[in-house]
Tab-separated table of C-alpha atoms in Angstrom:
chain	number	residue	atom	x	y	z
A	156	MET	CA	-0.781	-0.146	-0.043
A	157	LEU	CA	2.547	2.607	0.508
A	158	ARG	CA	4.043	1.173	-2.773
A	159	PHE	CA	1.005	1.462	-4.681
A	160	PRO	CA	-0.800	3.940	-3.020
A	161	ASN	CA	-3.809	5.394	-5.662
A	162	ASP	CA	-4.653	4.585	-9.212
A	163	ASP	CA	-1.982	6.890	-11.048
A	164	VAL	CA	0.589	5.181	-9.538
A	165	CYS	CA	-0.710	1.747	-10.646
A	166	LEU	CA	-0.944	3.122	-14.061
A	167	ASP	CA	2.077	4.457	-14.619
A	168	VAL	CA	3.640	1.421	-13.545
A	169	ILE	CA	1.965	-0.430	-15.571
A	170	PHE	CA	2.608	2.790	-18.909
A	171	GLN	CA	5.900	2.579	-17.847
A	172	GLN	CA	6.065	-1.558	-18.079
A	173	ARG	CA	4.397	-1.887	-20.831
A	174	TYR	CA	5.156	1.608	-23.225
A	175	GLY	CA	7.898	2.793	-21.037
A	176	LYS	CA	10.947	1.855	-23.735
A	177	GLU	CA	8.948	3.313	-26.338
A	178	GLU	CA	10.808	6.753	-28.339
A	179	PHE	CA	8.222	6.646	-31.184
A	180	CYS	CA	4.950	7.450	-31.950
A	181	PRO	CA	2.815	4.512	-33.509
A	182	SER	CA	1.258	7.202	-35.161
A	183	CYS	CA	3.068	9.758	-36.294
A	184	ALA	CA	6.666	7.922	-35.813
A	185	ALA	CA	7.698	10.963	-34.133
A	186	LYS	CA	10.201	10.513	-31.754
A	187	THR	CA	8.379	12.361	-28.875
A	188	LYS	CA	7.247	11.824	-24.816
A	189	PHE	CA	3.728	10.389	-23.926
A	190	HIS	CA	1.969	12.844	-20.960
A	191	ARG	CA	-0.934	11.366	-18.516
A	192	VAL	CA	-4.440	12.991	-19.981
A	193	LYS	CA	-5.906	13.825	-17.089
A	194	LYS	CA	-9.047	12.150	-15.864
A	195	ARG	CA	-8.429	9.522	-18.499
A	196	LYS	CA	-6.570	6.038	-17.912
A	197	CYS	CA	-4.378	6.412	-21.130
A	198	TYR	CA	-0.842	8.821	-22.116
A	199	ALA	CA	-1.407	10.827	-24.881
A	200	CYS	CA	1.860	11.446	-27.550
A	201	GLN	CA	2.896	15.419	-26.954
A	202	GLN	CA	3.904	15.490	-30.893
A	203	CYS	CA	0.204	14.745	-32.571
A	204	GLY	CA	-1.543	13.842	-29.072
A	205	HIS	CA	-2.167	10.223	-30.178
A	206	HIS	CA	-3.478	8.271	-27.447
A	207	LEU	CA	-1.956	5.306	-25.379
A	208	TYR	CA	-3.899	3.018	-22.666
A	209	PRO	CA	-1.874	0.484	-20.547
A	210	LEU	CA	-5.018	-1.222	-20.091
A	211	SER	CA	-5.885	-2.046	-23.445
A	212	GLY	CA	-5.072	-6.195	-23.774
A	213	THR	CA	-4.383	-6.328	-20.464
A	214	VAL	CA	-6.372	-8.139	-17.395
A	215	MET	CA	-8.158	-4.713	-16.446
A	216	GLU	CA	-8.985	-3.633	-19.700
A	217	ARG	CA	-12.915	-2.308	-19.116
A	218	SER	CA	-12.795	-3.519	-15.271
A	219	THR	CA	-14.026	-0.117	-13.049
A	220	THR	CA	-12.587	-2.031	-10.026
A	221	PRO	CA	-9.797	0.291	-8.940
A	222	LEU	CA	-6.606	-0.572	-9.755
A	223	THR	CA	-5.460	-0.415	-5.639
A	224	LEU	CA	-7.796	-3.318	-5.273
A	225	TRP	CA	-5.857	-5.058	-8.797
A	226	PHE	CA	-2.540	-4.589	-7.525
A	227	TYR	CA	-3.376	-5.601	-3.940
A	228	ALA	CA	-5.148	-9.390	-4.816
A	229	ILE	CA	-2.333	-10.393	-7.211
A	230	TYR	CA	0.053	-9.673	-4.015
A	231	GLU	CA	-2.296	-12.029	-1.588
A	232	PHE	CA	-2.346	-14.522	-5.051
A	233	SER	CA	1.530	-14.325	-4.858
A	234	THR	CA	1.727	-14.473	-0.482
A	235	THR	CA	-0.156	-17.548	0.132
A	236	LYS	CA	0.458	-20.571	-0.054
A	237	ASN	CA	-2.508	-22.725	-0.651
A	238	GLY	CA	-4.157	-19.842	-3.111
A	239	ILE	CA	-6.945	-18.241	-1.762
A	240	SER	CA	-10.800	-18.091	-2.528
A	241	ALA	CA	-13.509	-16.165	-3.898
A	242	LYS	CA	-15.202	-15.323	-0.952
A	243	GLU	CA	-12.158	-14.642	1.002
A	244	LEU	CA	-10.753	-12.189	-1.189
A	245	GLN	CA	-14.268	-10.648	-1.299
A	246	ARG	CA	-14.045	-10.016	2.169
A	247	LYS	CA	-9.952	-8.251	1.883
A	248	LEU	CA	-10.749	-5.896	-1.529
A	249	GLY	CA	-14.751	-4.541	-0.101
A	250	VAL	CA	-16.068	-6.345	-3.618
A	251	THR	CA	-18.739	-7.938	-4.290
A	252	TYR	CA	-18.987	-12.217	-4.744
A	253	LYS	CA	-18.774	-11.891	-8.749
A	254	THR	CA	-16.069	-9.421	-8.589
A	255	ALA	CA	-13.833	-11.234	-6.467
A	256	TRP	CA	-14.944	-14.647	-8.355
A	257	ARG	CA	-13.631	-13.175	-12.128
A	258	MET	CA	-10.632	-11.177	-10.672
A	259	GLY	CA	-9.274	-14.597	-9.226
A	260	HIS	CA	-9.841	-15.848	-12.304
A	261	LYS	CA	-7.901	-13.035	-14.447
A	262	ILE	CA	-5.068	-13.379	-12.652
A	263	ARG	CA	-4.471	-17.434	-12.852
A	264	GLU	CA	-4.483	-16.519	-16.326
A	265	LEU	CA	-1.554	-14.523	-15.709
A	266	MET	CA	0.327	-17.609	-13.417
A	267	ASN	CA	0.012	-19.730	-16.454
A	268	ASP	CA	3.222	-20.878	-17.474
A	269	LYS	CA	2.202	-23.751	-19.602
A	270	GLU	CA	3.697	-22.676	-23.003
A	271	GLU	CA	6.791	-21.654	-20.905
A	272	VAL	CA	7.241	-24.810	-19.340
A	273	SER	CA	9.785	-27.451	-21.136
A	274	LEU	CA	11.562	-30.747	-18.745
A	275	SER	CA	14.369	-32.776	-19.065
A	276	GLY	CA	16.361	-34.187	-16.981
A	277	ILE	CA	14.736	-36.719	-14.212
A	278	ILE	CA	11.299	-37.062	-15.062
A	279	GLU	CA	8.437	-38.425	-12.148
A	280	ILE	CA	5.248	-38.222	-14.418
A	281	ASP	CA	1.591	-39.724	-13.070
A	282	GLU	CA	-2.110	-40.012	-13.010
A	283	SER	CA	-4.644	-39.392	-11.069
A	284	LEU	CA	-8.278	-38.329	-10.121
A	285	ILE	CA	-9.753	-35.128	-8.228
A	286	GLY	CA	-13.987	-34.671	-7.985
A	287	GLY	CA	-16.337	-35.785	-5.402
A	288	LYS	CA	-17.994	-38.547	-4.074
A	289	ALA	CA	-20.438	-39.973	-5.698
A	290	LYS	CA	-23.364	-42.983	-4.063
A	291	GLY	CA	-22.878	-46.197	-4.969
A	292	GLY	CA	-21.350	-47.253	-8.958
A	293	LYS	CA	-17.902	-47.353	-9.763
A	294	ARG	CA	-14.880	-46.656	-7.419
A	295	GLY	CA	-11.407	-45.634	-8.697
A	296	TRP	CA	-10.640	-45.185	-12.605
A	297	GLY	CA	-14.015	-45.159	-14.458
A	298	ALA	CA	-16.174	-43.650	-11.336
A	299	GLU	CA	-18.553	-40.603	-11.947
A	300	LYS	CA	-17.985	-37.088	-10.971
A	301	LYS	CA	-14.305	-37.608	-11.280
A	302	THR	CA	-11.931	-35.605	-13.893
A	303	CYS	CA	-8.499	-37.693	-14.541
A	304	LEU	CA	-5.419	-35.080	-14.335
A	305	PHE	CA	-1.675	-35.584	-15.722
A	306	GLY	CA	1.165	-34.428	-14.206
A	307	MET	CA	4.761	-34.209	-15.039
A	308	MET	CA	7.306	-33.045	-12.400
A	309	GLU	CA	11.079	-31.922	-13.238
A	310	ARG	CA	12.772	-33.812	-9.923
A	311	GLY	CA	14.598	-30.599	-7.790
A	312	GLY	CA	12.383	-28.230	-10.658
A	313	LYS	CA	9.629	-27.769	-12.188
A	314	VAL	CA	5.898	-29.209	-12.272
A	315	LYS	CA	3.508	-29.568	-14.991
A	316	THR	CA	-0.197	-30.959	-14.788
A	317	MET	CA	-3.407	-30.800	-16.497
A	318	PRO	CA	-6.825	-32.845	-16.421
A	319	VAL	CA	-7.198	-35.112	-19.302
A	320	GLU	CA	-10.232	-36.869	-20.805
A	321	ASN	CA	-8.553	-40.032	-19.784
A	322	ARG	CA	-5.199	-41.916	-19.166
A	323	LYS	CA	-4.905	-43.478	-22.866
A	324	LYS	CA	-2.155	-43.897	-24.292
A	325	GLU	CA	-2.821	-42.078	-27.349
A	326	THR	CA	-4.039	-39.120	-24.576
A	327	LEU	CA	-0.755	-39.148	-22.881
A	328	LEU	CA	2.079	-40.074	-25.042
A	329	PRO	CA	1.314	-37.018	-27.072
A	330	LEU	CA	1.757	-34.545	-24.049
A	331	ILE	CA	5.321	-36.433	-22.605
A	332	LYS	CA	6.257	-36.024	-26.555
A	333	ASP	CA	5.670	-32.324	-26.359
A	334	SER	CA	6.538	-31.489	-22.796
A	335	ILE	CA	9.954	-33.539	-21.832
A	336	GLU	CA	13.044	-33.298	-23.887
A	337	ALA	CA	14.259	-36.791	-25.962
A	338	GLY	CA	16.588	-38.796	-23.286
A	339	SER	CA	15.278	-37.568	-19.976
A	340	THR	CA	14.445	-40.470	-18.120
A	341	VAL	CA	10.968	-40.632	-17.186
A	342	ASN	CA	9.593	-42.965	-14.027
A	343	SER	CA	6.591	-43.923	-13.518
A	344	ASP	CA	4.534	-46.625	-12.132
A	345	GLU	CA	3.623	-49.385	-14.057
A	346	TYR	CA	0.646	-48.843	-15.541
A	347	LYS	CA	0.796	-49.965	-19.181
A	348	GLY	CA	0.184	-46.979	-21.365
A	349	TYR	CA	3.896	-46.012	-20.779
A	350	ASN	CA	5.472	-49.021	-21.651
A	351	SER	CA	6.383	-47.056	-25.417
A	352	LEU	CA	8.169	-44.872	-23.615
A	353	GLY	CA	11.605	-46.055	-24.268
A	354	GLN	CA	10.816	-46.591	-28.148
A	355	GLU	CA	10.479	-42.937	-28.005
A	356	GLY	CA	13.691	-41.904	-27.415
A	357	TYR	CA	13.613	-41.968	-23.677
A	358	ASN	CA	15.417	-43.888	-20.882
A	359	HIS	CA	12.248	-45.029	-18.890
A	360	LYS	CA	12.249	-46.845	-15.758
A	361	THR	CA	9.107	-47.518	-13.212
A	362	VAL	CA	7.984	-48.776	-9.486
A	363	ILE	CA	5.132	-51.487	-9.205
A	364	HIS	CA	2.549	-50.194	-7.015
A	365	SER	CA	0.988	-53.192	-7.443
A	366	LYS	CA	3.499	-54.812	-5.930
A	367	TYR	CA	4.204	-52.624	-3.232
A	368	GLN	CA	6.954	-50.921	-4.414
A	369	TRP	CA	7.699	-47.500	-3.999
A	370	ALA	CA	11.352	-46.878	-4.851
A	371	GLN	CA	13.884	-48.993	-6.772
A	372	GLU	CA	17.523	-46.586	-6.111
A	373	ASP	CA	16.523	-43.865	-8.334
A	374	ALA	CA	13.510	-44.487	-10.124
A	375	TYR	CA	10.325	-43.243	-8.084
A	376	THR	CA	7.221	-41.081	-8.274
A	377	ASN	CA	7.184	-40.221	-5.292
A	378	GLY	CA	7.309	-36.935	-6.158
A	379	ILE	CA	4.339	-35.930	-8.385
A	380	GLU	CA	2.763	-38.287	-6.136
A	381	GLY	CA	3.551	-36.085	-3.021
A	382	TYR	CA	2.241	-33.080	-5.212
A	383	TRP	CA	-0.644	-34.903	-6.307
A	384	SER	CA	-1.651	-34.704	-2.354
A	385	ASN	CA	-0.810	-31.181	-1.779
A	386	LEU	CA	-2.831	-29.706	-4.582
A	387	LYS	CA	-5.987	-31.448	-3.582
A	388	LYS	CA	-5.227	-30.363	0.056
A	389	SER	CA	-5.248	-27.211	-1.159
A	390	ILE	CA	-7.702	-27.088	-3.740
A	391	PHE	CA	-10.186	-29.022	-0.784
A	392	GLY	CA	-9.497	-27.065	1.850
A	393	THR	CA	-9.974	-23.574	0.043
A	394	HIS	CA	-11.799	-23.525	-2.258
A	395	THR	CA	-14.066	-26.545	-1.360
A	396	TRP	CA	-15.252	-27.074	-4.495
A	397	VAL	CA	-13.975	-27.149	-8.319
A	398	ALA	CA	-15.976	-26.882	-11.428
A	399	PRO	CA	-14.607	-29.508	-14.227
A	400	LYS	CA	-13.831	-26.076	-16.988
A	401	HIS	CA	-12.074	-24.170	-14.253
A	402	LEU	CA	-9.415	-26.809	-13.378
A	403	GLN	CA	-7.033	-26.190	-15.122
A	404	ASN	CA	-7.057	-21.769	-14.384
A	405	TYR	CA	-6.588	-23.877	-10.755
A	406	LEU	CA	-4.093	-25.989	-11.411
A	407	ASN	CA	-2.210	-23.087	-13.454
A	408	GLU	CA	-1.942	-21.195	-10.195
A	409	PHE	CA	-0.386	-24.443	-8.066
A	410	ASP	CA	1.662	-24.491	-10.988
A	411	PHE	CA	3.230	-21.210	-11.303
A	412	ARG	CA	3.249	-21.536	-7.558
A	413	HIS	CA	5.543	-24.512	-7.316
A	414	ASN	CA	7.565	-23.582	-10.419
A	415	HIS	CA	8.963	-20.119	-9.093
A	416	ARG	CA	9.069	-21.219	-5.479
A	417	ASN	CA	13.134	-20.362	-5.377
A	418	GLY	CA	14.363	-17.558	-6.285
A	419	CYS	CA	11.764	-15.467	-7.541
A	420	GLN	CA	9.274	-12.166	-6.491
A	421	MET	CA	6.234	-13.852	-7.111
A	422	PHE	CA	4.181	-10.618	-7.071
A	423	GLU	CA	7.204	-9.354	-9.634
A	424	GLU	CA	6.447	-11.870	-12.036
A	425	ILE	CA	3.502	-11.918	-12.038
A	426	LEU	CA	2.652	-7.804	-12.911
A	427	SER	CA	4.852	-8.365	-15.792
A	428	ARG	CA	2.705	-10.494	-17.533
A	429	LEU	CA	-0.020	-7.610	-18.051
């Protein structure tokens, strides 16, 4: 609050971040400077008057919520360990639930690392189920009201998780090839959908969980399994329930927090993505 006391300061930070290096006007092409237009969220070229809108194309575009509240919400997301629910954000910001819910999802969009994450070295892969309990019916794989998750974790490094339609080989193999560098060591359980990984250029190692084998020298999947456990406890503890269509947004948030856990100012990183 000391650093960002009002909307003018927040807007100037966003402008400097997006257009601070602009020396020439995109309209008149003259070398110029841009000055803030009073009572409007824009800056004007001193030569031709062309306007630049720093919020255009950002998650804050067309939002009537004060920028100070947006910045504070980003701060909350960057400092919490287990996420923050829309109701908690509503209480802290003093906005409506609908506004808090929308802000939360917009900020989670900024925390999407999926396109940037490439994994190498020793990778642990695993699938899991998430969702509510259903009375009767099949348990485990094939149960109703469950969403299948697939995760890849670089040992000591980054993680990449996503919801998938199923855990068939045809579904998982393209995801593995897109995210894990050829030649890497891939550790998995004995699920037969991974049997062809060796033919795809990976050093494939397995542990047989059905025989209570949890580790065989450096072959184990304890890291990704622990991540599933922490993820589910965080989601159920903080949000209680997450709709399947929004699940990827929440996975982005938790993956981001894990991937930037060391030596990174998460607030600055999220802000740089506006």
